[in-house]
Tab-separated table of C-alpha atoms in Angstrom:
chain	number	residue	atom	x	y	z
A	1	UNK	CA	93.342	41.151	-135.235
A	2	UNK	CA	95.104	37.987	-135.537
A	3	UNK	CA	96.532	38.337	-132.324
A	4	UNK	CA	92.860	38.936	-130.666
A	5	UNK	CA	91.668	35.593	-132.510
A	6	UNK	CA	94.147	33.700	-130.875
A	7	UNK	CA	93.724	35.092	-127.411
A	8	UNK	CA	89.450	34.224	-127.738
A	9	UNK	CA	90.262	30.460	-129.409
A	10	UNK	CA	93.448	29.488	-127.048
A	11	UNK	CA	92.420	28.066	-123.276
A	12	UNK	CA	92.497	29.718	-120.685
A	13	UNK	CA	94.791	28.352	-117.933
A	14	UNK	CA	92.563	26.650	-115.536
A	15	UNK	CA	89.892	25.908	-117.804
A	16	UNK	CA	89.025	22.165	-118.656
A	17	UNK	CA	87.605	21.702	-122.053
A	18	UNK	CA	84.516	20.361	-122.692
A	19	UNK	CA	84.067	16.643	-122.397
A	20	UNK	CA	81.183	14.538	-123.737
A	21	UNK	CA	81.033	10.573	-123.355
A	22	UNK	CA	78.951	8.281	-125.932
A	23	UNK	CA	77.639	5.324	-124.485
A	24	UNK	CA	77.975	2.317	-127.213
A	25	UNK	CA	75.479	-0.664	-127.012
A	26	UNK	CA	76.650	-4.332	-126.379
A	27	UNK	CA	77.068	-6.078	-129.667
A	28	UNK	CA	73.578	-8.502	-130.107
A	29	UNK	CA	74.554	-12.397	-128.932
A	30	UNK	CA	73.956	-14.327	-132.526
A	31	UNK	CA	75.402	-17.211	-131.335
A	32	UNK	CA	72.863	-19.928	-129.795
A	33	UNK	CA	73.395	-23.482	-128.119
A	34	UNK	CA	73.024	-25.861	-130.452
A	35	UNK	CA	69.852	-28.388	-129.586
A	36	UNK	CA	71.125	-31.851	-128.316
A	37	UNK	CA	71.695	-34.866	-130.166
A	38	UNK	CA	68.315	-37.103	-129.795
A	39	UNK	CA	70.336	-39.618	-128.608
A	40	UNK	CA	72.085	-37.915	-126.025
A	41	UNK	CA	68.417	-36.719	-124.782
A	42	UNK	CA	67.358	-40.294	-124.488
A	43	UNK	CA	70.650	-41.198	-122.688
A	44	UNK	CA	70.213	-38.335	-120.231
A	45	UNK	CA	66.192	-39.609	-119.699
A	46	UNK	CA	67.473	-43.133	-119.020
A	47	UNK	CA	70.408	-41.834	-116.341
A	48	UNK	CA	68.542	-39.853	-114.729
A	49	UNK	CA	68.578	-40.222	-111.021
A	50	UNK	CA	65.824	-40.657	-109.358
A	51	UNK	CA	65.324	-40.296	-105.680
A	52	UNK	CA	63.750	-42.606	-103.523
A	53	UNK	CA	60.426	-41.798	-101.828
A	54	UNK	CA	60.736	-39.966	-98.277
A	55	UNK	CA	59.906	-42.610	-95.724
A	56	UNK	CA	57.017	-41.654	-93.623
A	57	UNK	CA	58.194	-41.169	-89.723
A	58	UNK	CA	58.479	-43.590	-87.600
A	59	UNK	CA	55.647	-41.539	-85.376
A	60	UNK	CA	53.139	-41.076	-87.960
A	61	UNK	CA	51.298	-44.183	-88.200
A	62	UNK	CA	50.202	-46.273	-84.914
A	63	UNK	CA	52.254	-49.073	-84.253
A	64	UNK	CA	50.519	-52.569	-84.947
A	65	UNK	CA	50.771	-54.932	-82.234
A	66	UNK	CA	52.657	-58.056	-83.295
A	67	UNK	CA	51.604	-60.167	-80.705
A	68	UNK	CA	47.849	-59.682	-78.520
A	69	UNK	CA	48.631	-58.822	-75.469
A	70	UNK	CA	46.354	-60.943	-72.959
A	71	UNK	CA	43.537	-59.548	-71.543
A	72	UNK	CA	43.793	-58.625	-67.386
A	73	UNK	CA	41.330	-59.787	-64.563
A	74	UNK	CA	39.808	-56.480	-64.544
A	75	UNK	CA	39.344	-56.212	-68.302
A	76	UNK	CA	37.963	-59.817	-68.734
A	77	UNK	CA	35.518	-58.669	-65.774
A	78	UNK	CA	34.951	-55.119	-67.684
A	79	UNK	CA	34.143	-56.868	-71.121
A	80	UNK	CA	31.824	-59.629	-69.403
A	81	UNK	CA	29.725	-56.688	-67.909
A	82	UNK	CA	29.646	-54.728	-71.376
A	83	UNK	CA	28.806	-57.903	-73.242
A	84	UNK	CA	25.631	-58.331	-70.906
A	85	UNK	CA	24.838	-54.968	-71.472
A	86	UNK	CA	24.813	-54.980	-75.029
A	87	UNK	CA	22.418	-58.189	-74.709
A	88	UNK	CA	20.218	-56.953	-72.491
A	89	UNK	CA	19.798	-53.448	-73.900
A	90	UNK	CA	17.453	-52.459	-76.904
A	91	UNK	CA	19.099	-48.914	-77.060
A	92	UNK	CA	22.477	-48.107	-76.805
A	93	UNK	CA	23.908	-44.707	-77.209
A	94	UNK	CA	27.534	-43.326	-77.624
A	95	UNK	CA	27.645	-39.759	-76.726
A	96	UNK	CA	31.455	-37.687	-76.095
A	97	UNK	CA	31.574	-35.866	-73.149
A	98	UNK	CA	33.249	-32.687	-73.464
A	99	UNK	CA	34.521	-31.869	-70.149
A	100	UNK	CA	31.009	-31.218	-68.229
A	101	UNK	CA	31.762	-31.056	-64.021
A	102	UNK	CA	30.400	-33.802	-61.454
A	103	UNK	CA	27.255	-31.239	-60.915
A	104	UNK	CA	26.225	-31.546	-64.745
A	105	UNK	CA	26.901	-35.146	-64.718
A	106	UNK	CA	24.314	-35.923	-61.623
A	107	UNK	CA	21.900	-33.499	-63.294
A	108	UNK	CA	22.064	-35.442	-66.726
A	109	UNK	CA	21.970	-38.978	-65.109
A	110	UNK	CA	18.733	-37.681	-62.698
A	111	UNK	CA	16.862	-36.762	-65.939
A	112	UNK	CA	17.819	-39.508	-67.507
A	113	UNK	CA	16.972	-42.063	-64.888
A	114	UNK	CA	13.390	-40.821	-64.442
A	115	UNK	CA	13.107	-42.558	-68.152
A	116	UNK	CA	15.073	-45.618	-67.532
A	117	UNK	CA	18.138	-44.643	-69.154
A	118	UNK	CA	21.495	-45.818	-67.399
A	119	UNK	CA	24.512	-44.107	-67.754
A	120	UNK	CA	27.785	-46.348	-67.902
A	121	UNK	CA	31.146	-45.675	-67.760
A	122	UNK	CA	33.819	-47.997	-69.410
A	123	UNK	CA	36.912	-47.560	-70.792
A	124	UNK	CA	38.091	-47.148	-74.416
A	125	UNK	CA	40.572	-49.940	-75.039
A	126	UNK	CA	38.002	-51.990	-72.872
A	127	UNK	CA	35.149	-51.070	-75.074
A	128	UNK	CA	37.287	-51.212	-78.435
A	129	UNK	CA	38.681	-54.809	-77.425
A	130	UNK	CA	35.109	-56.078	-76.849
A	131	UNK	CA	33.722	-54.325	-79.985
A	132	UNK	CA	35.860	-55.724	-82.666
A	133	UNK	CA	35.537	-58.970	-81.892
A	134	UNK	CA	31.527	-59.039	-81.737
A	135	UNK	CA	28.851	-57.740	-84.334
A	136	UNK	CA	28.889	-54.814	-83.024
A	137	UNK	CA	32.039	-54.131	-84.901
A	138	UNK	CA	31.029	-51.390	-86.739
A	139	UNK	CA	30.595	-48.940	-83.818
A	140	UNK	CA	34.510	-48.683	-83.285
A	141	UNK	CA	34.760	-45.143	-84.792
A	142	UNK	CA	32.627	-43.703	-82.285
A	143	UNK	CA	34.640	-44.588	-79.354
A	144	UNK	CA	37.259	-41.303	-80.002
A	145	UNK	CA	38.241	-39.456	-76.831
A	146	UNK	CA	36.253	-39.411	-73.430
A	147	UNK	CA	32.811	-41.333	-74.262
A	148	UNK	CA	29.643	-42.872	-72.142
A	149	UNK	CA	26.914	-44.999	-73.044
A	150	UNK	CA	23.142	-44.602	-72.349
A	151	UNK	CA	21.577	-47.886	-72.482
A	152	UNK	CA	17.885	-48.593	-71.535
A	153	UNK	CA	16.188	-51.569	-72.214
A	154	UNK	CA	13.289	-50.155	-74.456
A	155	UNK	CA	13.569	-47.751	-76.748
A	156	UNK	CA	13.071	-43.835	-75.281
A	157	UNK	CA	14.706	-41.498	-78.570
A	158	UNK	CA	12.744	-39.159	-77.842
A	159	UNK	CA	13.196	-38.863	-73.779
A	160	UNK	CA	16.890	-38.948	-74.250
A	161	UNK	CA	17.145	-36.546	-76.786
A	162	UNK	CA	15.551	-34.090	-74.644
A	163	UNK	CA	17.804	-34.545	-71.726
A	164	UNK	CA	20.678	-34.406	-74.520
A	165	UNK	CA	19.254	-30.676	-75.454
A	166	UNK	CA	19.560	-30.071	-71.680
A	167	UNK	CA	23.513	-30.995	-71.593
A	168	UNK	CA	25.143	-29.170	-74.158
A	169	UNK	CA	28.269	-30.327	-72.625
A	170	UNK	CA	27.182	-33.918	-74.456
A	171	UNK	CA	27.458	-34.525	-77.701
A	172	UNK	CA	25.239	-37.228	-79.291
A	173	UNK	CA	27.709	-39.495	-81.548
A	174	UNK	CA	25.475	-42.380	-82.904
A	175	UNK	CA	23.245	-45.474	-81.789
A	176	UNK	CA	22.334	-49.113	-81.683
A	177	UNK	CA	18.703	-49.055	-81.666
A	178	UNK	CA	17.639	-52.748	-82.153
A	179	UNK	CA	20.361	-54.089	-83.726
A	180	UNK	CA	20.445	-51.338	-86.082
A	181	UNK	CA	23.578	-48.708	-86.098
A	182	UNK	CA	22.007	-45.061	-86.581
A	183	UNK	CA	24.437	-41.930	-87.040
A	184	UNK	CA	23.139	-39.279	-84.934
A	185	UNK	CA	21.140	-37.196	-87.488
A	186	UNK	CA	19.557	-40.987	-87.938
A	187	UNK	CA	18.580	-41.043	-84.530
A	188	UNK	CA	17.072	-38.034	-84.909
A	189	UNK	CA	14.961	-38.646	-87.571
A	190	UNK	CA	13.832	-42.396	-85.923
A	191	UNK	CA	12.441	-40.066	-82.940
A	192	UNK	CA	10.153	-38.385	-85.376
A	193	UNK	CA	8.758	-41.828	-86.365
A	194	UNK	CA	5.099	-42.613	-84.621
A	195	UNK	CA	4.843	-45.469	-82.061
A	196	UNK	CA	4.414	-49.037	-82.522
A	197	UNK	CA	1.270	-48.866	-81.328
A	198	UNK	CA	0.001	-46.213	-84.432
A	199	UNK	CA	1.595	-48.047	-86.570
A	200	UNK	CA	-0.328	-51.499	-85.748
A	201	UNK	CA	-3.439	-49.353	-85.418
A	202	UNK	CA	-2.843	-48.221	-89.145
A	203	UNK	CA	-1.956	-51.673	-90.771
A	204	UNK	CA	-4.886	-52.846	-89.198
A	205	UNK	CA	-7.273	-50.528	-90.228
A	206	UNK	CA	-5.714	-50.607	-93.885
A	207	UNK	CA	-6.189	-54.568	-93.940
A	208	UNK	CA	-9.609	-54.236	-92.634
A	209	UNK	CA	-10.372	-51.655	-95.708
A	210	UNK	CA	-9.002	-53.586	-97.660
A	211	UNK	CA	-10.785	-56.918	-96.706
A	212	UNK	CA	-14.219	-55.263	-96.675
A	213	UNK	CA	-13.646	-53.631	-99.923
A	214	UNK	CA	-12.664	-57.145	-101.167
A	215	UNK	CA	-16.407	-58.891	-99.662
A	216	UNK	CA	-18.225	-56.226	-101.183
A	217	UNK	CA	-16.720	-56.908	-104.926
A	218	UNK	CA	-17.087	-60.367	-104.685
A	219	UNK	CA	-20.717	-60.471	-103.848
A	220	UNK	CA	-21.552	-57.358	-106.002
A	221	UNK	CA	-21.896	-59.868	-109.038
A	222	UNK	CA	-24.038	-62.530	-107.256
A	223	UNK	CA	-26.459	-59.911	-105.801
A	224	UNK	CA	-26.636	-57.975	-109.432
A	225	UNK	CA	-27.821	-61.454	-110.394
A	226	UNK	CA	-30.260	-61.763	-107.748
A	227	UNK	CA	-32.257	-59.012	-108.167
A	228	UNK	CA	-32.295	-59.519	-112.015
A	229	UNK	CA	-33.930	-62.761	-110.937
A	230	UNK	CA	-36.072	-61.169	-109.041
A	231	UNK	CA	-37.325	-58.513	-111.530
A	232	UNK	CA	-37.793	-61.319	-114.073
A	233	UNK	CA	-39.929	-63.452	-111.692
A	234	UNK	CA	-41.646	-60.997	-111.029
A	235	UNK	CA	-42.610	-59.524	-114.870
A	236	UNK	CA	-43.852	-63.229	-115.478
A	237	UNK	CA	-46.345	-64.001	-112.510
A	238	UNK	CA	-49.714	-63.539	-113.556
A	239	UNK	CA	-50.699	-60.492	-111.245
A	240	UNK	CA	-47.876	-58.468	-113.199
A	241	UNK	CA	-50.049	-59.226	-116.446
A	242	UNK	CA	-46.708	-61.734	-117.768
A	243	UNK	CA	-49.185	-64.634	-118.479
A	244	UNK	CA	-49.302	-64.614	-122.853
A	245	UNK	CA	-52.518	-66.869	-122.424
A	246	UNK	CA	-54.145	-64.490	-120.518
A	247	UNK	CA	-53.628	-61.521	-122.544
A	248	UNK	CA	-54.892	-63.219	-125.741
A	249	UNK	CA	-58.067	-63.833	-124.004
C-alpha cells in the first residue's frame, strides 16, 4: 500500500511540476521634492534669461526712401496734366479694373462719353506722388493695383453708375464729388439724392409758406381790431337805435 502511495505522489520522469508566478506591486514613492527655498525662487525669477524679440524680416515692411528721388520729364508732365484735371473736374472717380479686354474698355468709355465722363489713364506712383502732396491726400488708399479715373466736369452719379452696372469687370472704389471724398456705398447713396433744382424749388416754396404764414399773423391782430371798431361804430350811430337821448324820448 505504501509502495502504491509512493508510486501516485513521486514524478513521473518527464513531467514538470506545476509552476505558478505572483506578481508583487512596486513599493508606493513616499518620498517628495522638497519645495524651494523662497529665496532661491526669487534668484531663479531675477536670472532668468530672457530672449530677445525676433526681428521682423528684412522683406516685410516697405523700405522708406531716405532721400526723394527727383521727379522725371515725363512725370513732372504726367502730374501737371493730373493737377489740371483735378481743378477742372467736379467729379472724380477711382474705380480698379480687374482685367476687362480692349473690347470692354471701348464699350465702357462709349457709354460713358455719351454723358461727358472721360476716362484717364495715369500711373500709380504718378498719381500717389501728386496726391500726397495736395489736399487731395486722403484718396491715397484707393490707388491699390491697376486703377482709372472718370472725371466729368458736372456731376452725373447716377449716369456713371449705370454704365458701372454694365462693366462688371469695374469695380467702383470711391469719389471726389465737390471737394468731398465719398466711399463707394457713399456715392451710392448721393445718387439717390434729388437735383439741385428740387431742392431750390422746395426751400423756396418752404420760405414762401413760411413768409405768408408770417403776414397773415401779424395783421390778424390789427384787423381783429378793425372790425371791433367797426361793430362799435356802428351800435352807436343813431339808425342802429345807440343814441341814449333818443331812447329816453
Amino acid at each position: 500500500m505504501a509502495a502504491t502511495l509512493c508510486v501516485k505522489f513521486l514524478p513521473k520522469q518527464g513531467w514538470v511540476p506545476l509552476t505558478q508566478s505572483v506578481r508583487h506591486g512596486s513599493k508606493a514613492v513616499t518620498r517628495h521634492r522638497r519645495p524651494v527655498h523662497i529665496l532661491k525662487q526669487k534668484l531663479l525669477a531675477v536670472t532668468e534669461y530672457i530672449p530677445p524679440p525676433r526681428a521682423a524680416p528684412l522683406d516685410a515692411y516697405p523700405r522708406e526712401r531716405l532721400t526723394q528721388q527727383e521727379d522725371t520729364p515725363l512725370m513732372a508732365i504726367l502730374k501737371r496734366n493730373l493737377k489740371k484735371l483735378f481743378e477742372d473736374s467736379k467729379m472724380i472717380a477711382v474705380v480698379q479694373n480687374n482685367n476687362s479686354n480692349s473690347e470692354d474698355m471701348i464699350m465702357f468709355k462709349h457709354r460713358l462719353h455719351k454723358h461727358g465722363i472721360s476716362v484717364k489713364f495715369f500711373p500709380n506712383q504718378v498719381t500717389l506722388s501728386f496726391v500726397r502732396d495736395s489736399v487731395y491726400s486722403n484718396m491715397a488708399p484707393l490707388f491699390i493695383g491697376p486703377t482709372v479715373l472718370l472725371v466729368s466736369e458736372k456731376t452725373k452719379v447716377k449716369e456713371m453708375l449705370a454704365a458701372l452696372r454694365s462693366s462688371p469687370q469695374m469695380t467702383l472704389l470711391g469719389a471726389c464729388i465737390e471737394n468731398t471724398l465719398l466711399s463707394s456705398q457713399g456715392v451710392v447713396s448721393y445718387s439717390k439724392l434729388p437735383s439741385a433744382t428740387v431742392i431750390q424749388g422746395e426751400l423756396v416754396s418752404g420760405l414762401t409758406t413760411m413768409t405768408a404764414r408770417t403776414a397773415s399773423m401779424l395783421q390778424r391782430h390789427p384787423a381783429h381790431l378793425s372790425a371791433l371798431l367797426q361793430q362799435y361804430v356802428k351800435q352807436q350811430s343813431p339808425e342802429a337805435g345807440g343814441d341814449p337821448a333818443a331812447q329816453a324820448s
